[in-house]
Amino acid sequence: MCQLFTTLSTLCLLTTMSLAQGTITGKVMDDTGTTLPSANVYIENAAAAGTTTDLDGEFVLTGVPEGTQTLIISYIGFEESRTQVEVAKGEVVQVNVKLSAGAVLSKEVIITGQALGQAKAINQQLNAESIANIVSADRIQELPDVNAAEAIGRLPGIALNRSGGEGQKVVIRGMEPKFAAITLNGVSLPSNSGTDRSTDLSLISPELLDGIEVFKSPLPDMDAEAVGGTVNLRLRKAPEELKVIAKGLYGFNALNNEFRDYKGTLQMSQRIFNKKLGVVGQASIERFNRGGDVSRNSWRQGPTDQETGITDILGNQLRLEDRQEIRRRYNASLGLDYSFKTTSLSFFGLYSRTDRDRYLMQQRYNPGEPAINYSANSIENTLDLYSLSLSGEHTLGRLVIDWSLSSSETQGQTPYNFNILFEDNSNAFDPNLQIDGSPQTYLGAAQTDLPNSFLRSNSNQISSTLEQTNTALLNLKLPFAINKVVDGYFKFGGKYKQIDRNRDLRIEAEDFYYLGGQFTRTAIARYGGDLTFLPANDELISILSFLNGENNISFEGKDSQPIDFVGEIDPETMYEWYESQQEILNDDRSAIVENYEVEETVSAGYAMFKVNVGKKLSIIPGVRLEYSDNVYNGGVSTINGRYGVQGFFQDTTTTQTYAEWLPHLHLKYEPADWLDIRASYATTLARPDFLYITPRIQIDNNRTVITAGNPNLNYARSQNYDLQVSAYKGGFGLFSAGVFYKDIANLFYPFGTLLADQATADQFGFPNNTGFVYNSFTNSDRSTVYGFEVDLQTNLRFLPAPFDGLVLNANYSRLYSETEVFFFTIERRLIIPVPPVFETIVNNTSRTVQMPSQPPHIFNGSLGYDLGPFSARVSCIYQGTRVNTYSSNKDFDTFILNFWRWDASAKYKIGDHWSLFANLNNISNQQDISFTRTEQFLNTVETYGMTGTMGVQFKL
């Protein structure tokens, strides 16, 4: 490949050497000094098509003929600039240009930022070489989004997985979060999930960002591990003049009736030393209440009608959960960049931390036992992210070289995750209760008896997930011009990425306090505090020992109906109990199976051309080669003996090496100056989840269950096809519509079967475990994802006053998919009546289904209004009903109910430096609801309520 690169580079150089003259560099800004990304920059009547500014508004235009040239710069919504530049052979000329707002983008709109943010996003999207969606920094500031995930969720084809009422992970075109690549300034961020490759984006504050790019059809110079797409978060670079932004806000949580939320941010940036060194420093701190109320119904299978094939759904359990959660986030970043005449160097550092203090109290009503359970779960969790990168760009004549060295690390730690469980099984329910009915009826039939609710068990789960990603990349770009019609560039390079991940899980537990006897007496003695016992049994500890006596929890069910919540367990007393008992808790050996270590390295090389045929057609063919060399460490463990505390453990290691050629082809055609047609073909990969592929085996002899990873899993390969048409006109906006299709081989899913006979046990490698249930993972043959997206971004300045201040953004996506999931069922048949002899029949089946997590309908809309110093915006999100989980019986598939979510924001500017603002999130108190089969059989109703913030901003 190196020889090929050298040959092609030489040919390009020889072809264009006579045309290579001078170079023009510079920066494009508006009247206020704000940089304009993706501005068109070209020389009048020159052969070359020109270039576009990067996200910092900077450009490099090589191969400029010597002499006096006219430099033309255009930007949608702004007046075109024409500047005379004197170019000498072999010299570099620097030109900084400020553009004036066009007639449809008035000065007032620039002040409020809504139309300016829209114009920037449109320019970046139109000038992107691949199919992409953009959120500009100005638009991020105008929306009331609490984190980076929420901002991304406004784009076409993107849904969010939520936690605590806020967006956490992105689902691009219906592909689960683990299929999205997340980068920061082009640097890969580590995944921070304990089980898969997904990244939690809620820990990054939107104020830190200078824009967000979502590439849905990646180019050959981008990472291939992006079946869903690539999200690139951009950090700010310094402007020429001193810029200071300070923001402080105060907030409330309506559900918890609390006025203690806050957030503060500070940004300072400037270019110093004759504007050669840029310095950007940013920091933020925030505290938000993410508590909520959760009602859970669980169901069991009844008989199946032989004629209709429909299985009855019967009531099983009701659980009420009060969630108290405080999230604190700390973000800081530092950016340095130094510009020479033909060289620039940049350093970026980011630190982000999220602390989550959760306290969950649960009441479980189970008339089948019959029993009422009361539990409390106290969790302390931290998630840290560090990212450092050093990069450079060098212009050597016509050749442009850029490189980057980076290191990122994320660590999630849960040192304290303590759960305590109490049970009341004495006359717990009214005897007349119909337990097959809705679980919601269980609450009214419950006969609560707290004095006779005894301590049954407790456990503590300690976990840590550490992942570090180190990368090095090099890109070389050589422009060429064949004649006055055909020009472009040749680009090639390589990347090396190393991922090291360590997952550690330990569970300490005791499940048998309800037996009383010497063990319970020892536990009581170690505690040493005052305890209350059951009236009829002085060896069983009553829940009354742990109650705080306040019992003031306000609990909301569906449609905000109030529900009684009793048994408020005191977290301080629970912690004191844990401290006294932790040394005598038993190790739960079932946790061992989730421990693993991973070392993955990916070496990649690529080559691509961009060929411009006149001003209307551009073609980008290319190929990428990725070579993976992976080492996975796990272990084989067994569980034996009473309570499962006995067994052995043995380390295991497996390796995988493979190489893949990944072809690409991207076309862009502009038949008119207002019309843009794009088509692309890209090949991408997805590597299996860490828990899926690591060589972990657990043989539970007590439950006759084997849990195992599958080191022979294949990676998934996706062929992605996109077609998009965009129409745009000046500052009026952009309308785009596109269709896409993904053909995916070897997606990976859970798989299970029964080792019913010796042949089956031998087949799966467990000859001594006949009769065990075997749970592992497998590849599906083929999956498809397809659909269409429509996007409208416009301001309505052409309307008469007062409607000329409106700014509209709306997009709709329709998604479809087909994939395969795997199940097994066990049937026992009587084959000899006397004496009875049974035959066990195992049916291994699969079903063709939609992708889990894929909403069929996604709509995003926002309507803004600008009037002088005042601006306001109302926004909404709609997601259609989607599948949550699949069951071997399709009647027991679960779904997440469709919802509308509404937000609003307002801002008023006072003078040149001060602004007042107010934000409301989840105005309609949208609840997260799931169900089984139909909405008649509700599973969960999660309520988080409306939140709001108000504050002040100073900008210099």
Short mmCIF file of N, CA and C in Angstrom, two decimals, residues 381-466:
data_model
loop_
_atom_site.label_atom_id
_atom_site.label_comp_id
_atom_site.label_asym_id
_atom_site.label_seq_id
_atom_site.Cartn_x
_atom_site.Cartn_y
_atom_site.Cartn_z
N ASN A 381 -22.12 6.56 42.95
CA ASN A 381 -21.50 6.25 41.67
C ASN A 381 -20.78 7.48 41.13
N THR A 382 -19.59 7.28 40.55
CA THR A 382 -18.87 8.37 39.89
C THR A 382 -18.48 7.92 38.49
N LEU A 383 -18.49 8.86 37.57
CA LEU A 383 -18.07 8.60 36.20
C LEU A 383 -17.14 9.72 35.78
N ASP A 384 -15.88 9.37 35.48
CA ASP A 384 -14.85 10.35 35.12
C ASP A 384 -14.42 10.17 33.67
N LEU A 385 -14.15 11.28 33.01
CA LEU A 385 -13.64 11.27 31.65
C LEU A 385 -12.47 12.23 31.55
N TYR A 386 -11.35 11.73 31.01
CA TYR A 386 -10.18 12.55 30.72
C TYR A 386 -9.89 12.40 29.24
N SER A 387 -9.56 13.50 28.58
CA SER A 387 -9.18 13.43 27.17
C SER A 387 -8.12 14.48 26.88
N LEU A 388 -6.98 14.05 26.31
CA LEU A 388 -5.88 14.94 25.95
C LEU A 388 -5.52 14.68 24.49
N SER A 389 -5.25 15.73 23.76
CA SER A 389 -4.83 15.55 22.37
C SER A 389 -3.87 16.66 21.96
N LEU A 390 -2.91 16.29 21.13
CA LEU A 390 -1.96 17.21 20.53
C LEU A 390 -2.01 16.99 19.03
N SER A 391 -2.22 18.05 18.28
CA SER A 391 -2.36 17.91 16.83
C SER A 391 -1.63 19.03 16.13
N GLY A 392 -1.34 18.79 14.87
CA GLY A 392 -0.66 19.79 14.07
C GLY A 392 -1.11 19.73 12.63
N GLU A 393 -0.97 20.87 11.95
CA GLU A 393 -1.27 20.95 10.52
C GLU A 393 -0.15 21.75 9.85
N HIS A 394 0.39 21.22 8.75
CA HIS A 394 1.54 21.82 8.08
C HIS A 394 1.23 21.94 6.58
N THR A 395 1.48 23.11 6.04
CA THR A 395 1.32 23.33 4.60
C THR A 395 2.71 23.41 3.98
N LEU A 396 3.04 22.43 3.16
CA LEU A 396 4.34 22.36 2.48
C LEU A 396 4.09 22.48 0.98
N GLY A 397 4.11 23.72 0.52
CA GLY A 397 3.74 23.93 -0.87
C GLY A 397 2.28 23.60 -1.05
N ARG A 398 1.99 22.65 -1.94
CA ARG A 398 0.60 22.22 -2.15
C ARG A 398 0.20 21.12 -1.18
N LEU A 399 1.15 20.48 -0.56
CA LEU A 399 0.87 19.34 0.31
C LEU A 399 0.46 19.83 1.71
N VAL A 400 -0.65 19.33 2.20
CA VAL A 400 -1.14 19.65 3.55
C VAL A 400 -1.06 18.37 4.38
N ILE A 401 -0.37 18.45 5.51
CA ILE A 401 -0.19 17.31 6.40
C ILE A 401 -0.82 17.65 7.75
N ASP A 402 -1.62 16.73 8.26
CA ASP A 402 -2.11 16.92 9.63
C ASP A 402 -1.93 15.62 10.39
N TRP A 403 -1.72 15.75 11.69
CA TRP A 403 -1.46 14.60 12.54
C TRP A 403 -2.06 14.84 13.92
N SER A 404 -2.19 13.78 14.67
CA SER A 404 -2.77 13.91 16.00
C SER A 404 -2.29 12.77 16.89
N LEU A 405 -2.00 13.09 18.13
CA LEU A 405 -1.71 12.11 19.17
C LEU A 405 -2.69 12.36 20.32
N SER A 406 -3.34 11.32 20.80
CA SER A 406 -4.35 11.55 21.83
C SER A 406 -4.43 10.38 22.79
N SER A 407 -4.95 10.71 23.97
CA SER A 407 -5.19 9.69 24.98
C SER A 407 -6.45 10.06 25.74
N SER A 408 -7.37 9.13 25.87
CA SER A 408 -8.61 9.37 26.59
C SER A 408 -8.85 8.22 27.56
N GLU A 409 -9.44 8.55 28.68
CA GLU A 409 -9.72 7.54 29.70
C GLU A 409 -11.05 7.83 30.36
N THR A 410 -11.81 6.79 30.57
CA THR A 410 -13.05 6.92 31.33
C THR A 410 -13.09 5.84 32.39
N GLN A 411 -13.59 6.20 33.56
CA GLN A 411 -13.67 5.24 34.66
C GLN A 411 -14.98 5.45 35.41
N GLY A 412 -15.75 4.38 35.50
CA GLY A 412 -16.96 4.38 36.29
C GLY A 412 -16.75 3.53 37.53
N GLN A 413 -17.05 4.09 38.69
CA GLN A 413 -16.83 3.39 39.95
C GLN A 413 -18.09 3.44 40.81
N THR A 414 -18.43 2.30 41.38
CA THR A 414 -19.54 2.20 42.32
C THR A 414 -19.04 1.46 43.55
N PRO A 415 -18.49 2.18 44.52
CA PRO A 415 -17.95 1.51 45.71
C PRO A 415 -19.03 1.11 46.71
N TYR A 416 -20.20 1.70 46.59
CA TYR A 416 -21.25 1.42 47.56
C TYR A 416 -22.58 1.30 46.82
N ASN A 417 -23.12 0.09 46.76
CA ASN A 417 -24.40 -0.18 46.13
C ASN A 417 -25.10 -1.21 47.01
N PHE A 418 -25.64 -0.73 48.13
CA PHE A 418 -26.15 -1.61 49.19
C PHE A 418 -27.66 -1.71 49.10
N ASN A 419 -28.15 -2.93 49.13
CA ASN A 419 -29.58 -3.21 49.07
C ASN A 419 -29.98 -4.01 50.31
N ILE A 420 -31.07 -3.61 50.94
CA ILE A 420 -31.59 -4.31 52.11
C ILE A 420 -33.06 -4.64 51.86
N LEU A 421 -33.48 -5.86 52.24
CA LEU A 421 -34.81 -6.37 51.89
C LEU A 421 -35.52 -6.87 53.14
N PHE A 422 -36.78 -6.45 53.30
CA PHE A 422 -37.65 -6.90 54.39
C PHE A 422 -38.88 -7.57 53.78
N GLU A 423 -39.47 -8.49 54.55
CA GLU A 423 -40.62 -9.24 54.03
C GLU A 423 -41.70 -9.36 55.09
N ASP A 424 -42.94 -9.21 54.63
CA ASP A 424 -44.12 -9.44 55.47
C ASP A 424 -44.95 -10.54 54.79
N ASN A 425 -44.97 -11.72 55.37
CA ASN A 425 -45.73 -12.84 54.79
C ASN A 425 -46.83 -13.35 55.71
N SER A 426 -47.27 -12.49 56.64
CA SER A 426 -48.33 -12.88 57.56
C SER A 426 -49.63 -12.19 57.15
N ASN A 427 -50.51 -12.95 56.51
CA ASN A 427 -51.82 -12.41 56.14
C ASN A 427 -51.66 -11.13 55.32
N ALA A 428 -50.83 -11.21 54.26
CA ALA A 428 -50.43 -10.01 53.53
C ALA A 428 -51.53 -9.43 52.64
N PHE A 429 -52.51 -10.26 52.21
CA PHE A 429 -53.52 -9.79 51.26
C PHE A 429 -54.92 -10.26 51.66
N ASP A 430 -55.89 -9.51 51.22
CA ASP A 430 -57.28 -9.89 51.38
C ASP A 430 -57.50 -11.23 50.67
N PRO A 431 -58.08 -12.22 51.33
CA PRO A 431 -58.28 -13.53 50.69
C PRO A 431 -59.14 -13.48 49.43
N ASN A 432 -59.94 -12.45 49.28
CA ASN A 432 -60.82 -12.34 48.12
C ASN A 432 -60.13 -11.74 46.90
N LEU A 433 -58.86 -11.40 47.02
CA LEU A 433 -58.13 -10.79 45.90
C LEU A 433 -58.05 -11.77 44.72
N GLN A 434 -58.38 -11.29 43.52
CA GLN A 434 -58.23 -12.07 42.29
C GLN A 434 -56.83 -11.79 41.73
N ILE A 435 -55.90 -12.71 42.00
CA ILE A 435 -54.50 -12.42 41.67
C ILE A 435 -54.23 -12.44 40.17
N ASP A 436 -55.15 -13.02 39.38
CA ASP A 436 -54.93 -13.04 37.93
C ASP A 436 -55.24 -11.69 37.28
N GLY A 437 -55.86 -10.79 38.02
CA GLY A 437 -56.22 -9.49 37.47
C GLY A 437 -55.03 -8.54 37.41
N SER A 438 -55.32 -7.27 37.17
CA SER A 438 -54.28 -6.27 37.05
C SER A 438 -53.52 -6.12 38.36
N PRO A 439 -52.18 -6.04 38.32
CA PRO A 439 -51.42 -5.81 39.55
C PRO A 439 -51.79 -4.52 40.26
N GLN A 440 -52.40 -3.58 39.56
CA GLN A 440 -52.79 -2.34 40.21
C GLN A 440 -53.82 -2.59 41.31
N THR A 441 -54.55 -3.72 41.23
CA THR A 441 -55.54 -4.04 42.26
C THR A 441 -54.90 -4.59 43.52
N TYR A 442 -53.63 -4.96 43.45
CA TYR A 442 -52.97 -5.56 44.62
C TYR A 442 -52.82 -4.55 45.76
N LEU A 443 -52.62 -3.30 45.40
CA LEU A 443 -52.37 -2.29 46.42
C LEU A 443 -53.55 -2.14 47.36
N GLY A 444 -54.77 -2.11 46.79
CA GLY A 444 -55.95 -1.97 47.62
C GLY A 444 -56.24 -3.18 48.48
N ALA A 445 -55.76 -4.36 48.03
CA ALA A 445 -56.00 -5.59 48.78
C ALA A 445 -54.89 -5.91 49.77
N ALA A 446 -53.83 -5.11 49.78
CA ALA A 446 -52.71 -5.38 50.69
C ALA A 446 -53.09 -5.05 52.12
N GLN A 447 -52.66 -5.91 53.03
CA GLN A 447 -52.90 -5.72 54.46
C GLN A 447 -51.56 -5.50 55.14
N THR A 448 -51.12 -4.23 55.11
CA THR A 448 -49.79 -3.88 55.58
C THR A 448 -49.66 -4.12 57.08
N ASP A 449 -48.56 -4.76 57.45
CA ASP A 449 -48.28 -5.04 58.86
C ASP A 449 -46.78 -4.81 59.09
N LEU A 450 -46.38 -3.55 59.25
CA LEU A 450 -44.96 -3.23 59.36
C LEU A 450 -44.28 -3.89 60.55
N PRO A 451 -44.90 -3.96 61.76
CA PRO A 451 -44.20 -4.60 62.89
C PRO A 451 -43.81 -6.04 62.61
N ASN A 452 -44.54 -6.75 61.72
CA ASN A 452 -44.22 -8.13 61.42
C ASN A 452 -43.44 -8.29 60.11
N SER A 453 -42.90 -7.19 59.60
CA SER A 453 -42.04 -7.25 58.41
C SER A 453 -40.60 -7.42 58.89
N PHE A 454 -39.97 -8.52 58.51
CA PHE A 454 -38.67 -8.88 59.06
C PHE A 454 -37.55 -8.75 58.03
N LEU A 455 -36.34 -8.56 58.53
CA LEU A 455 -35.16 -8.50 57.68
C LEU A 455 -34.90 -9.86 57.05
N ARG A 456 -34.86 -9.88 55.71
CA ARG A 456 -34.66 -11.14 54.99
C ARG A 456 -33.25 -11.27 54.44
N SER A 457 -32.72 -10.20 53.81
CA SER A 457 -31.40 -10.30 53.17
C SER A 457 -30.84 -8.91 52.94
N ASN A 458 -29.54 -8.86 52.61
CA ASN A 458 -28.91 -7.63 52.14
C ASN A 458 -27.69 -7.99 51.28
N SER A 459 -27.28 -7.03 50.46
CA SER A 459 -26.13 -7.28 49.58
C SER A 459 -25.49 -5.95 49.22
N ASN A 460 -24.20 -6.00 48.88
CA ASN A 460 -23.48 -4.82 48.39
C ASN A 460 -22.75 -5.20 47.12
N GLN A 461 -22.91 -4.36 46.11
CA GLN A 461 -22.28 -4.61 44.80
C GLN A 461 -21.24 -3.54 44.55
N ILE A 462 -19.99 -3.95 44.37
CA ILE A 462 -18.86 -3.05 44.14
C ILE A 462 -18.38 -3.26 42.71
N SER A 463 -18.35 -2.21 41.92
CA SER A 463 -17.95 -2.38 40.52
C SER A 463 -17.06 -1.25 40.06
N SER A 464 -16.24 -1.55 39.06
CA SER A 464 -15.36 -0.56 38.46
C SER A 464 -15.15 -0.93 36.99
N THR A 465 -15.28 0.05 36.11
CA THR A 465 -15.02 -0.15 34.68
C THR A 465 -14.05 0.93 34.23
N LEU A 466 -12.88 0.52 33.78
CA LEU A 466 -11.84 1.45 33.34
C LEU A 466 -11.51 1.16 31.89
#
